[in-house]
Short mmCIF file of C-alpha atoms and ligand atoms in Angstrom, two decimals:
data_model
loop_
_atom_site.label_atom_id
_atom_site.label_comp_id
_atom_site.label_asym_id
_atom_site.label_seq_id
_atom_site.Cartn_x
_atom_site.Cartn_y
_atom_site.Cartn_z
CA UNK E 254 22.02 18.29 38.36
CA UNK E 255 20.93 15.81 40.93
CA UNK E 256 21.14 14.81 44.55
CA UNK E 257 21.83 11.11 44.94
CA UNK E 258 21.74 9.30 48.27
CA UNK E 259 23.80 6.21 49.07
CA UNK E 260 20.62 4.14 48.74
CA UNK E 261 20.32 5.22 45.11
CA UNK E 262 17.33 7.52 45.77
CA UNK E 263 17.82 10.45 43.42
CA UNK E 264 16.33 13.93 43.11
CA UNK E 265 17.00 15.29 39.64
CA UNK E 266 16.35 19.05 39.55
CA UNK E 267 18.04 20.00 36.29
CA UNK E 268 14.80 21.38 34.88
CA UNK E 269 13.96 23.33 38.01
CA UNK E 270 17.17 25.11 38.94
CA UNK E 271 19.43 27.27 36.80
CA UNK E 272 19.07 30.08 34.30
CA UNK E 273 15.43 30.84 33.50
CA UNK E 274 14.34 28.71 36.45
CA UNK E 275 14.81 28.97 40.20
CA UNK E 276 18.19 30.70 40.49
CA UNK E 277 21.17 31.12 42.73
CA UNK E 278 19.86 34.61 43.53
CA UNK E 279 16.66 33.03 44.82
CA UNK E 280 18.74 30.81 47.04
CA UNK E 281 20.63 33.81 48.38
CA UNK E 282 17.34 35.61 48.94
CA UNK E 283 15.99 32.77 51.08
CA UNK E 284 19.28 31.80 52.72
CA UNK E 285 18.39 33.11 56.18
CA UNK E 286 14.87 31.66 56.05
CA UNK E 287 16.28 28.29 55.06
CA UNK E 288 18.67 28.36 57.97
CA UNK E 289 15.80 29.17 60.32
CA UNK E 290 13.64 26.43 58.83
CA UNK E 291 16.46 23.92 59.22
CA UNK E 292 16.92 24.95 62.87
CA UNK E 293 13.17 24.59 63.41
CA UNK E 294 13.34 21.03 62.07
CA UNK E 295 16.12 20.21 64.53
CA UNK E 296 14.02 21.52 67.40
CA UNK E 297 10.99 19.60 66.11
CA UNK E 298 13.00 16.38 66.04
CA UNK E 299 14.42 16.90 69.50
CA UNK E 300 11.37 18.25 71.34
CA UNK E 301 8.32 17.96 69.10
CA UNK E 302 7.95 21.75 69.31
CA UNK E 303 6.87 23.74 66.26
CA UNK E 304 6.46 27.46 66.77
CA UNK E 305 2.82 28.61 66.87
CA UNK E 306 1.38 25.16 66.26
CA UNK E 307 -1.87 24.59 68.15
CA UNK E 308 -4.23 21.64 68.10
CA UNK E 309 -7.83 21.79 66.84
CA UNK E 310 -8.87 22.77 70.36
CA UNK E 311 -6.39 25.64 70.47
CA UNK E 312 -4.01 23.81 72.81
CA UNK E 313 -0.24 23.56 72.29
CA UNK E 314 0.45 20.23 70.62
CA UNK E 315 3.63 18.35 69.81
CA UNK E 316 4.52 17.35 66.26
CA UNK E 317 5.94 13.85 66.38
CA UNK E 318 5.92 12.39 62.88
CA UNK E 319 9.73 12.58 62.70
CA UNK E 320 9.95 10.16 65.63
CA UNK E 321 7.99 7.43 63.84
CA UNK E 322 10.86 5.90 61.82
CA UNK E 323 12.88 5.30 64.99
CA UNK E 324 11.66 2.08 66.57
CA UNK E 325 12.66 2.38 70.21
CA UNK E 326 11.08 1.55 73.52
CA UNK E 327 9.19 4.66 74.70
CA UNK E 328 8.73 5.89 71.11
CA UNK E 329 5.46 5.86 69.19
CA UNK E 330 6.79 2.90 67.20
CA UNK E 331 8.59 0.56 69.57
CA UNK E 332 9.62 -3.10 69.68
CA UNK E 333 6.46 -3.80 71.71
CA UNK E 334 4.19 -1.93 69.29
CA UNK E 335 5.71 -3.87 66.38
CA UNK E 336 5.10 -7.07 68.34
CA UNK E 337 1.47 -6.02 68.78
CA UNK E 338 1.28 -5.53 65.00
CA UNK E 339 2.80 -8.96 64.48
CA UNK E 340 -0.07 -10.35 66.56
CA UNK E 341 -2.47 -8.86 64.03
CA UNK E 342 -0.51 -10.52 61.22
CA UNK E 343 -0.57 -13.85 63.04
CA UNK E 344 -4.30 -13.51 63.58
CA UNK E 345 -5.29 -12.63 60.00
CA UNK E 346 -2.87 -14.90 58.16
CA UNK E 347 -4.51 -18.21 57.21
CA UNK E 348 -7.51 -17.28 59.37
CA UNK E 349 -9.31 -14.15 58.17
CA UNK E 350 -10.76 -14.19 54.63
CA UNK E 351 -11.44 -10.51 54.12
CA UNK E 352 -10.21 -7.26 55.70
CA UNK E 353 -12.21 -4.10 55.08
CA UNK E 354 -10.09 -1.04 55.79
CA UNK E 355 -12.50 1.73 56.81
CA UNK E 356 -11.35 5.32 57.00
CA UNK E 357 -11.08 8.59 55.15
CA UNK E 358 -8.45 11.27 54.55
CA UNK E 359 -5.39 10.51 56.62
CA UNK E 360 -7.06 7.32 57.78
CA UNK E 361 -7.32 6.02 54.22
CA UNK E 362 -4.89 7.54 51.74
CA UNK E 363 -1.69 6.00 53.13
CA UNK E 364 -3.31 2.59 53.48
CA UNK E 365 -4.32 2.71 49.83
CA UNK E 366 -0.70 3.46 48.87
CA UNK E 367 0.57 0.45 50.81
CA UNK E 368 -2.11 -1.77 49.32
CA UNK E 369 -1.55 -0.64 45.73
CA UNK E 370 2.22 -0.87 45.88
CA UNK E 371 2.28 -4.24 47.63
CA UNK E 372 -0.80 -5.94 46.23
CA UNK E 373 -1.61 -4.37 42.86
CA UNK E 374 -4.96 -4.63 41.12
CA UNK E 375 -5.65 -8.35 41.21
CA UNK E 376 -4.82 -9.28 44.81
CA UNK E 377 -8.40 -10.17 45.65
CA UNK E 378 -8.62 -12.46 42.64
CA UNK E 379 -5.56 -14.49 43.68
CA UNK E 380 -5.91 -17.74 45.57
CA UNK E 381 -5.18 -17.64 49.30
CA UNK E 382 -1.93 -19.58 48.62
CA UNK E 383 -0.86 -16.99 46.06
CA UNK E 384 -1.58 -14.31 48.65
CA UNK E 385 0.63 -16.25 51.03
CA UNK E 386 -2.31 -16.79 53.38
CA UNK E 387 -3.15 -13.10 53.65
CA UNK E 388 -6.78 -11.94 53.32
CA UNK E 389 -8.51 -10.11 50.53
CA UNK E 390 -8.67 -6.38 51.17
CA UNK E 391 -11.41 -3.87 50.41
CA UNK E 392 -11.70 -0.21 51.29
CA UNK E 393 -14.77 1.54 52.61
CA UNK E 394 -15.59 4.74 54.49
CA UNK E 395 -13.72 6.88 52.00
CA UNK E 396 -17.04 8.33 50.84
CA UNK E 397 -20.70 8.23 51.82
CA UNK E 398 -21.79 6.50 48.68
CA UNK E 399 -24.82 4.19 49.05
CA UNK E 400 -24.05 2.41 45.79
CA UNK E 401 -20.45 1.41 46.48
CA UNK E 402 -21.21 0.49 50.09
CA UNK E 403 -24.22 -1.55 48.97
CA UNK E 404 -22.06 -3.22 46.31
CA UNK E 405 -19.45 -4.17 48.91
CA UNK E 406 -22.07 -5.75 51.17
CA UNK E 407 -23.63 -7.59 48.26
CA UNK E 408 -20.22 -8.82 47.11
CA UNK E 409 -19.26 -10.13 50.56
CA UNK E 410 -22.61 -11.89 50.89
CA UNK E 411 -22.00 -13.58 47.53
CA UNK E 412 -18.49 -14.58 48.57
CA UNK E 413 -19.89 -16.13 51.72
CA UNK E 414 -22.47 -18.14 49.73
CA UNK E 415 -19.71 -19.48 47.46
CA UNK E 416 -17.60 -20.41 50.48
CA UNK E 417 -20.54 -22.14 52.14
CA UNK E 418 -21.11 -24.16 49.00
CA UNK E 419 -17.48 -25.21 48.52
CA UNK E 420 -16.05 -25.33 52.03
CA UNK E 421 -19.15 -25.49 54.24
CA UNK E 422 -17.92 -22.69 56.48
CA UNK E 423 -18.58 -19.02 57.21
CA UNK E 424 -16.70 -16.14 55.61
CA UNK E 425 -14.51 -14.40 58.19
CA UNK E 426 -14.51 -10.64 57.75
CA UNK E 427 -12.41 -8.23 59.80
CA UNK E 428 -13.47 -4.60 59.81
CA UNK E 429 -10.39 -2.44 60.41
CA UNK E 430 -12.07 0.76 61.55
CA UNK E 431 -9.68 3.71 61.54
CA UNK E 432 -10.64 7.08 62.92
CA UNK E 433 -8.49 9.30 65.08
CA UNK E 434 -11.47 11.34 66.28
CA UNK E 435 -13.54 8.17 66.40
CA UNK E 436 -16.67 9.82 65.10
CA UNK E 437 -16.07 10.89 61.50
CA UNK E 438 -19.37 10.79 59.61
CA UNK E 439 -17.98 9.19 56.46
CA UNK E 440 -16.14 6.37 58.22
CA UNK E 441 -18.64 5.67 60.97
CA UNK E 442 -21.73 5.74 58.76
CA UNK E 443 -20.16 3.13 56.50
CA UNK E 444 -19.01 1.13 59.50
CA UNK E 445 -22.52 1.03 60.97
CA UNK E 446 -24.14 0.11 57.67
CA UNK E 447 -21.61 -2.62 56.82
CA UNK E 448 -21.36 -4.00 60.38
CA UNK E 449 -25.13 -4.23 60.70
CA UNK E 450 -25.64 -5.88 57.31
CA UNK E 451 -22.83 -8.42 57.70
CA UNK E 452 -23.76 -9.32 61.27
CA UNK E 453 -27.27 -10.14 60.12
CA UNK E 454 -26.03 -12.33 57.30
CA UNK E 455 -25.93 -15.94 58.47
CA UNK E 456 -22.86 -17.01 56.48
CA UNK E 457 -20.55 -14.25 57.72
CA UNK E 458 -18.56 -13.94 60.96
CA UNK E 459 -17.62 -10.33 61.66
CA UNK E 460 -14.89 -9.04 63.91
CA UNK E 461 -13.68 -5.51 64.45
CA UNK E 462 -10.29 -3.94 65.12
CA UNK E 463 -10.39 -0.30 66.16
CA UNK E 464 -7.62 2.18 65.34
CA UNK E 465 -8.23 5.44 67.18
CA UNK E 466 -6.89 8.03 69.60
CA UNK E 467 -5.61 6.00 72.57
CA UNK E 468 -6.41 8.73 75.11
CA UNK E 469 -8.33 7.14 77.99
CA UNK E 470 -9.26 10.34 79.87
CA UNK E 471 -11.52 11.53 77.15
CA UNK E 472 -12.03 8.44 74.99
CA UNK E 473 -13.33 8.70 71.44
CA UNK E 474 -16.65 7.08 70.62
CA UNK E 475 -14.79 4.38 68.74
CA UNK E 476 -12.55 3.73 71.72
CA UNK E 477 -15.55 3.52 74.06
CA UNK E 478 -17.16 0.98 71.73
CA UNK E 479 -13.92 -0.99 71.47
CA UNK E 480 -13.65 -1.20 75.26
CA UNK E 481 -17.31 -2.16 75.64
CA UNK E 482 -17.23 -4.81 72.92
CA UNK E 483 -13.72 -6.09 73.59
CA UNK E 484 -12.40 -5.21 70.13
CA UNK E 485 -8.60 -5.16 69.79
CA UNK E 486 -7.23 -1.63 69.63
CA UNK E 487 -4.40 0.14 67.86
CA UNK E 488 -3.42 3.78 68.20
CA UNK E 489 -3.49 6.96 66.17
CA UNK E 490 -1.11 8.72 68.53
CA UNK E 491 -1.22 12.30 69.69
CA UNK E 492 1.06 14.53 67.69
CA UNK E 493 0.64 12.65 64.42
CA UNK E 494 -1.75 14.40 62.05
CA UNK E 495 -3.77 12.38 59.55
CA UNK E 496 -1.46 13.07 56.62
CA UNK E 497 1.55 11.63 58.47
CA UNK E 498 -0.15 8.49 59.78
CA UNK E 499 1.15 6.09 57.13
CA UNK E 500 4.18 5.62 59.41
CA UNK E 501 2.10 4.84 62.53
CA UNK E 502 -0.47 2.17 63.32
CA UNK E 503 -2.96 3.59 60.81
CA UNK E 504 -0.80 2.49 57.89
CA UNK E 505 0.99 -0.24 59.77
CA UNK E 506 -2.16 -2.17 60.75
CA UNK E 507 -3.04 -2.48 57.07
CA UNK E 508 0.60 -3.35 56.34
CA UNK E 509 0.34 -6.11 58.95
CA UNK E 510 -2.75 -7.51 57.19
CA UNK E 511 -1.05 -7.86 53.78
CA UNK E 512 2.46 -8.95 54.73
CA UNK E 513 4.08 -5.63 53.82
CA UNK E 514 7.61 -5.30 55.24
CA UNK E 515 7.06 -2.75 58.03
CA UNK E 516 10.66 -2.75 59.27
CA UNK E 517 12.11 -1.99 55.80
CA UNK E 518 9.52 0.72 55.25
CA UNK E 519 10.47 2.41 58.54
CA UNK E 520 14.18 1.88 57.82
CA UNK E 521 13.78 3.74 54.52
CA UNK E 522 12.05 6.59 56.36
CA UNK E 523 14.76 6.59 59.03
CA UNK E 524 17.64 6.75 56.52
CA UNK E 525 15.83 9.56 54.73
CA UNK E 526 15.38 11.39 58.02
CA UNK E 527 19.12 11.16 58.58
CA UNK E 528 19.81 12.52 55.09
CA UNK E 529 17.42 15.36 55.87
CA UNK E 530 19.52 16.32 58.89
CA UNK E 531 22.34 17.40 56.57
CA UNK E 532 23.09 21.12 56.96
CA UNK E 533 24.12 21.34 53.32
CA UNK E 534 21.04 22.03 51.24
CA UNK E 535 22.56 20.22 48.23
CA UNK E 536 22.76 17.04 50.31
CA UNK E 537 19.41 17.41 52.08
CA UNK E 538 16.54 16.21 49.83
CA UNK E 539 13.67 17.66 51.89
CA UNK E 540 15.26 21.08 52.36
CA UNK E 541 16.23 21.27 48.69
CA UNK E 542 12.82 20.16 47.46
CA UNK E 543 11.03 22.60 49.78
CA UNK E 544 13.25 25.51 48.70
CA UNK E 545 12.92 24.81 44.97
CA UNK E 546 9.14 24.44 45.11
CA UNK E 547 8.68 27.42 47.43
CA UNK E 548 10.91 29.69 45.31
CA UNK E 549 9.29 28.44 42.09
CA UNK E 550 5.95 29.49 43.54
CA UNK E 551 6.87 32.75 45.23
CA UNK E 552 9.41 34.10 42.76
CA UNK E 553 8.25 32.61 39.47
CA UNK E 554 4.49 32.11 39.86
CA UNK E 555 4.69 28.31 39.57
CA UNK E 556 2.25 27.58 42.36
CA UNK E 557 0.67 24.40 41.02
CA UNK E 558 2.45 21.10 41.56
CA UNK E 559 1.50 18.23 39.31
CA UNK E 560 2.55 15.04 41.06
CA UNK E 561 3.09 12.63 38.17
CA UNK E 562 4.55 9.24 39.01
CA UNK E 563 5.07 6.84 36.13
CA UNK E 564 3.25 3.59 36.84
CA UNK E 565 -0.36 2.64 37.54
CA UNK E 566 0.15 1.47 41.10
CA UNK E 567 1.71 4.80 42.05
CA UNK E 568 -1.42 6.83 41.41
CA UNK E 569 -2.34 6.53 45.06
CA UNK E 570 1.05 8.01 46.00
CA UNK E 571 -0.04 11.05 44.06
CA UNK E 572 -3.41 11.08 45.85
CA UNK E 573 -1.68 10.74 49.22
CA UNK E 574 0.57 13.66 48.32
CA UNK E 575 -2.41 15.84 47.41
CA UNK E 576 -3.65 15.68 50.98
CA UNK E 577 -0.18 16.24 52.38
CA UNK E 578 0.41 19.38 50.35
CA UNK E 579 -3.13 20.76 50.45
CA UNK E 580 -3.84 20.34 54.17
CA UNK E 581 -0.34 21.26 55.29
CA UNK E 582 0.24 24.39 53.28
CA UNK E 583 -3.12 25.78 52.17
CA UNK E 584 -3.47 28.37 54.94
CA UNK E 585 -5.23 31.72 55.14
CA UNK E 586 -3.15 33.12 57.99
CA UNK E 587 0.53 32.97 58.79
CA UNK E 588 1.95 32.23 62.22
CA UNK E 589 1.61 35.89 63.21
CA UNK E 590 -2.08 35.89 62.30
CA UNK E 591 -1.61 37.98 59.16
CA UNK E 592 -3.71 37.03 56.15
CA UNK E 593 -1.43 35.43 53.54
CA UNK E 594 -3.62 32.85 51.75
CA UNK E 595 -0.60 30.69 51.08
CA UNK E 596 -0.63 27.31 49.41
CA UNK E 597 0.52 25.63 46.25
CA UNK E 598 -2.24 23.72 44.48
CA UNK E 599 -1.54 20.01 44.05
CA UNK E 600 -2.77 18.00 41.08
CA UNK E 601 -2.89 14.24 40.51
CA UNK E 602 -1.45 12.89 37.30
CA UNK E 603 -0.02 9.53 36.23
CA UNK E 604 2.37 8.77 33.42
CA UNK E 605 1.95 7.74 30.72
CA UNK E 606 -1.85 7.88 31.09
CA UNK E 607 -2.15 11.63 31.60
CA UNK E 608 0.25 12.48 28.81
CA UNK E 609 -2.79 11.76 26.67
CA UNK E 610 -4.99 14.16 28.62
CA UNK E 611 -3.21 16.72 30.81
CA UNK E 612 0.12 17.15 29.03
CA UNK E 613 -1.27 19.58 26.46
CA UNK E 614 -2.04 21.90 29.36
CA UNK E 615 1.30 21.32 31.07
CA UNK E 616 3.14 22.01 27.81
CA UNK E 617 1.25 25.07 26.57
CA UNK E 618 -1.07 26.31 29.30
CA UNK E 619 -0.30 28.94 31.92
CA UNK E 620 3.29 29.07 33.12
CA UNK E 621 2.14 28.26 36.64
CA UNK E 622 3.18 24.64 37.23
CA UNK E 623 5.95 22.40 38.38
CA UNK E 624 5.58 18.85 37.10
CA UNK E 625 7.08 16.47 39.62
CA UNK E 626 7.85 13.06 38.19
CA UNK E 627 8.47 9.88 40.13
CA UNK E 628 10.30 7.13 38.33
CA UNK E 629 11.15 3.52 39.22
CA UNK E 630 14.56 2.57 37.92
CA UNK E 631 14.37 -1.19 37.99
CA UNK E 632 11.02 -2.94 37.73
CA UNK E 633 10.60 -6.25 39.53
CA UNK E 634 8.64 -7.67 36.61
CA UNK E 635 9.35 -6.40 33.17
CA UNK E 636 8.01 -7.45 29.81
CA UNK E 637 9.64 -7.18 26.42
CA UNK E 638 7.47 -5.90 23.59
CA UNK E 639 7.58 -8.76 21.07
CA UNK E 640 7.78 -8.45 17.30
CA UNK E 641 4.49 -10.27 16.72
CA UNK E 642 3.47 -8.40 13.58
CA UNK E 643 6.73 -7.89 11.64
CA UNK E 644 4.75 -6.89 8.55
CA UNK E 645 3.38 -3.82 10.39
CA UNK E 646 6.41 -1.53 10.34
CA UNK E 647 5.15 0.92 12.96
CA UNK E 648 4.53 -1.91 15.40
CA UNK E 649 7.81 -3.66 14.54
CA UNK E 650 9.59 -0.39 15.34
CA UNK E 651 8.36 -0.39 18.94
CA UNK E 652 9.25 -4.03 19.54
CA UNK E 653 12.48 -5.29 21.09
CA UNK E 654 12.42 -2.92 24.03
CA UNK E 655 11.07 -3.62 27.48
CA UNK E 656 7.91 -1.92 28.69
CA UNK E 657 9.87 -0.21 31.47
CA UNK E 658 12.28 1.19 28.89
CA UNK E 659 9.38 2.48 26.82
CA UNK E 660 7.84 3.99 29.95
CA UNK E 661 11.06 5.81 30.79
CA UNK E 662 11.56 7.03 27.23
CA UNK E 663 8.06 8.50 27.38
CA UNK E 664 8.77 10.18 30.73
CA UNK E 665 12.14 11.53 29.63
CA UNK E 666 10.65 12.87 26.40
CA UNK E 667 7.89 14.57 28.37
CA UNK E 668 10.48 16.14 30.71
CA UNK E 669 12.61 17.33 27.76
CA UNK E 670 9.62 18.75 25.90
CA UNK E 671 8.41 20.62 29.01
CA UNK E 672 11.90 21.97 29.71
CA UNK E 673 12.29 23.14 26.11
CA UNK E 674 9.23 25.36 26.59
CA UNK E 675 10.14 26.93 29.95
CA UNK E 676 8.07 24.41 31.91
CA UNK E 677 9.58 23.55 35.28
CA UNK E 678 9.87 19.89 36.16
CA UNK E 679 11.87 17.55 38.39
CA UNK E 680 12.16 13.84 39.07
CA UNK E 681 12.47 11.58 42.10
CA UNK E 682 13.96 8.21 41.19
CA UNK E 683 13.47 5.11 43.31
CA UNK E 684 16.01 2.39 42.43
CA UNK E 685 13.22 -0.18 42.88
CA UNK E 686 9.66 -0.11 44.17
CA UNK E 687 10.41 -1.68 47.55
CA UNK E 688 9.05 -0.86 51.03
CA UNK E 689 12.44 0.72 51.84
CA UNK E 690 12.48 3.12 48.92
CA UNK E 691 8.78 3.88 49.31
CA UNK E 692 9.51 4.79 52.94
CA UNK E 693 12.30 7.09 51.76
CA UNK E 694 10.10 8.88 49.24
CA UNK E 695 7.04 9.39 51.44
CA UNK E 696 9.08 10.51 54.43
CA UNK E 697 11.05 12.97 52.32
CA UNK E 698 7.79 14.50 51.06
CA UNK E 699 6.44 14.75 54.61
CA UNK E 700 9.63 16.43 55.82
CA UNK E 701 9.60 18.74 52.81
CA UNK E 702 6.18 20.18 53.64
CA UNK E 703 7.41 20.72 57.21
CA UNK E 704 10.29 22.81 55.80
CA UNK E 705 7.97 24.64 53.45
CA UNK E 706 5.62 25.51 56.31
CA UNK E 707 8.53 27.27 57.98
CA UNK E 708 9.59 29.02 54.78
CA UNK E 709 6.05 30.26 54.18
CA UNK E 710 5.63 30.95 57.91
CA UNK E 711 2.40 28.95 58.11
CA UNK E 712 1.46 26.13 60.48
CA UNK E 713 1.90 23.00 58.38
CA UNK E 714 0.35 20.80 61.05
CA UNK E 715 -3.15 22.14 61.55
CA UNK E 716 -6.18 22.18 59.23
CA UNK E 717 -8.63 24.79 60.59
CA UNK E 718 -10.23 25.15 57.15
CA UNK E 719 -11.90 21.75 57.29
CA UNK E 720 -13.86 22.73 60.39
CA UNK E 721 -15.93 25.35 58.50
CA UNK E 722 -18.08 22.93 56.56
CA UNK E 723 -18.34 20.62 59.57
CA UNK E 724 -19.92 23.46 61.59
CA UNK E 725 -22.54 23.88 58.88
CA UNK E 726 -23.06 20.16 58.31
CA UNK E 727 -23.75 19.22 61.97
CA UNK E 728 -26.99 21.20 62.38
CA UNK E 729 -28.10 20.25 58.88
CA UNK E 730 -27.77 16.55 59.72
CA UNK E 731 -29.62 17.04 63.01
CA UNK E 732 -32.46 18.81 61.20
CA UNK E 733 -32.64 16.01 58.66
CA UNK E 734 -32.83 13.38 61.36
CA UNK E 735 -35.61 15.28 63.14
CA UNK E 736 -37.54 15.54 59.87
CA UNK E 737 -37.07 11.81 59.10
CA UNK E 738 -38.28 10.91 62.59
CA UNK E 739 -41.54 12.81 62.25
O1 PA5 U 1037 -5.61 14.88 57.97
C1 PA5 U 1037 -6.61 14.80 58.64
O2 PA5 U 1037 -6.61 15.07 59.85
C2 PA5 U 1037 -7.90 14.34 58.02
O3 PA5 U 1037 -7.78 14.01 56.68
C3 PA5 U 1037 -8.40 13.14 58.79
O4 PA5 U 1037 -7.46 12.09 58.66
C4 PA5 U 1037 -9.77 12.69 58.28
O5 PA5 U 1037 -10.68 13.74 58.38
C5 PA5 U 1037 -10.26 11.52 59.07
O6 PA5 U 1037 -10.31 11.84 60.40
P1 PA5 U 1037 -10.45 10.73 61.51
O7 PA5 U 1037 -9.22 9.89 61.46
O8 PA5 U 1037 -10.56 11.48 62.80
O9 PA5 U 1037 -11.67 9.93 61.20
#
């Protein structure tokens, strides 16, 4: 059983729905709730209103991620905002040597997806011509790790020495500082350390682009700095929570720095949004996915979701999804204020790698998981396994097939084995790993958690839980600073 869109995007749920799995009775049980959730999505699209959603400051706040795929004047993504992004492309291409994308959580995870899918592992080792004039890219601010930050500084200093030697010019480094609140400890501590070190280094020219809340009435610290120093600015708009920002200027500024096709990416998201407007659950990927996962959890105890794409460069998709699921749905209270402690636990896995580590648990451990595969149908570059050692029968046996065929055989075998032992699993298939299909997949997952929030009656758009540690950490940091200053 599968849902296939015109684009070729497919959701195969054979091993998740039917006898011994999520059933027709479950669907009947949730029929009214699904209708309500679908209505709520319509209202959200039209007005940005989500019942009971409040901002961090307890104020009513719009939810606008579903507007992002529609590039229109007056929208968050508009022809003029895309033009502004094109200016960034024009500036970095053939001019900037290195971009350091600095951010954490929603200001990092989507950017890493775009980088991995578009650039792969060896981008920074390619020549500038092979990168089509685009800069090298590094990430920072995603931790407060003195070793990795020190290593980055050291590496850039070395690069600048090599450049001085060969080309007698300075290394041009652009720090893309991304923080909606503009003051996040992890991002800003790294920014200050890296900015200070690179500025002091004679062979490096540093420039900064700030991506932050555009609000001018109560500007963020980063915005104030950007105004003062004249740094170019891009926006993390109101109404777009961190985990949805891959479709706004957080993700799109990085996209602009690597030559990623922004329009196709948004087109994929837009076509998926249209598919998700279908009233028929069997034709609506987000509604169907949300129902199956919600019912698997609530009715069958399968409340862990293992996101397991097949392919190295998709691991960051899994990591992006972890934040989306965890922050959106892990909630102590429902919309009426009743304690529910809802939330399915997400896990990162990658095929085939984790078949050699986690699969034992998936296959025989507690019956509490859904394994969600992601598969690429047609790989842009494929390799055939050659028969180089014909005398070694076992190796000769695996030759003559392409690596992508072997990858899919492994995935299919894993799915079959899991299904044969009452283990729920499902698969999203992308016809190819293009910006368009990536846009479809990520948008569908975002819309799916919005549906599931309604089904579980929790606010999928806040994250009050992350404030608790921040309240403890603030005074601790202040005390530390006072002690260091003595
Ligand atoms: O989803 C979220 O809101 C968080 O993960 C934030 O993106 C993260 O904490 C970074 O916040 P900021 O962009 O304000 O620096």
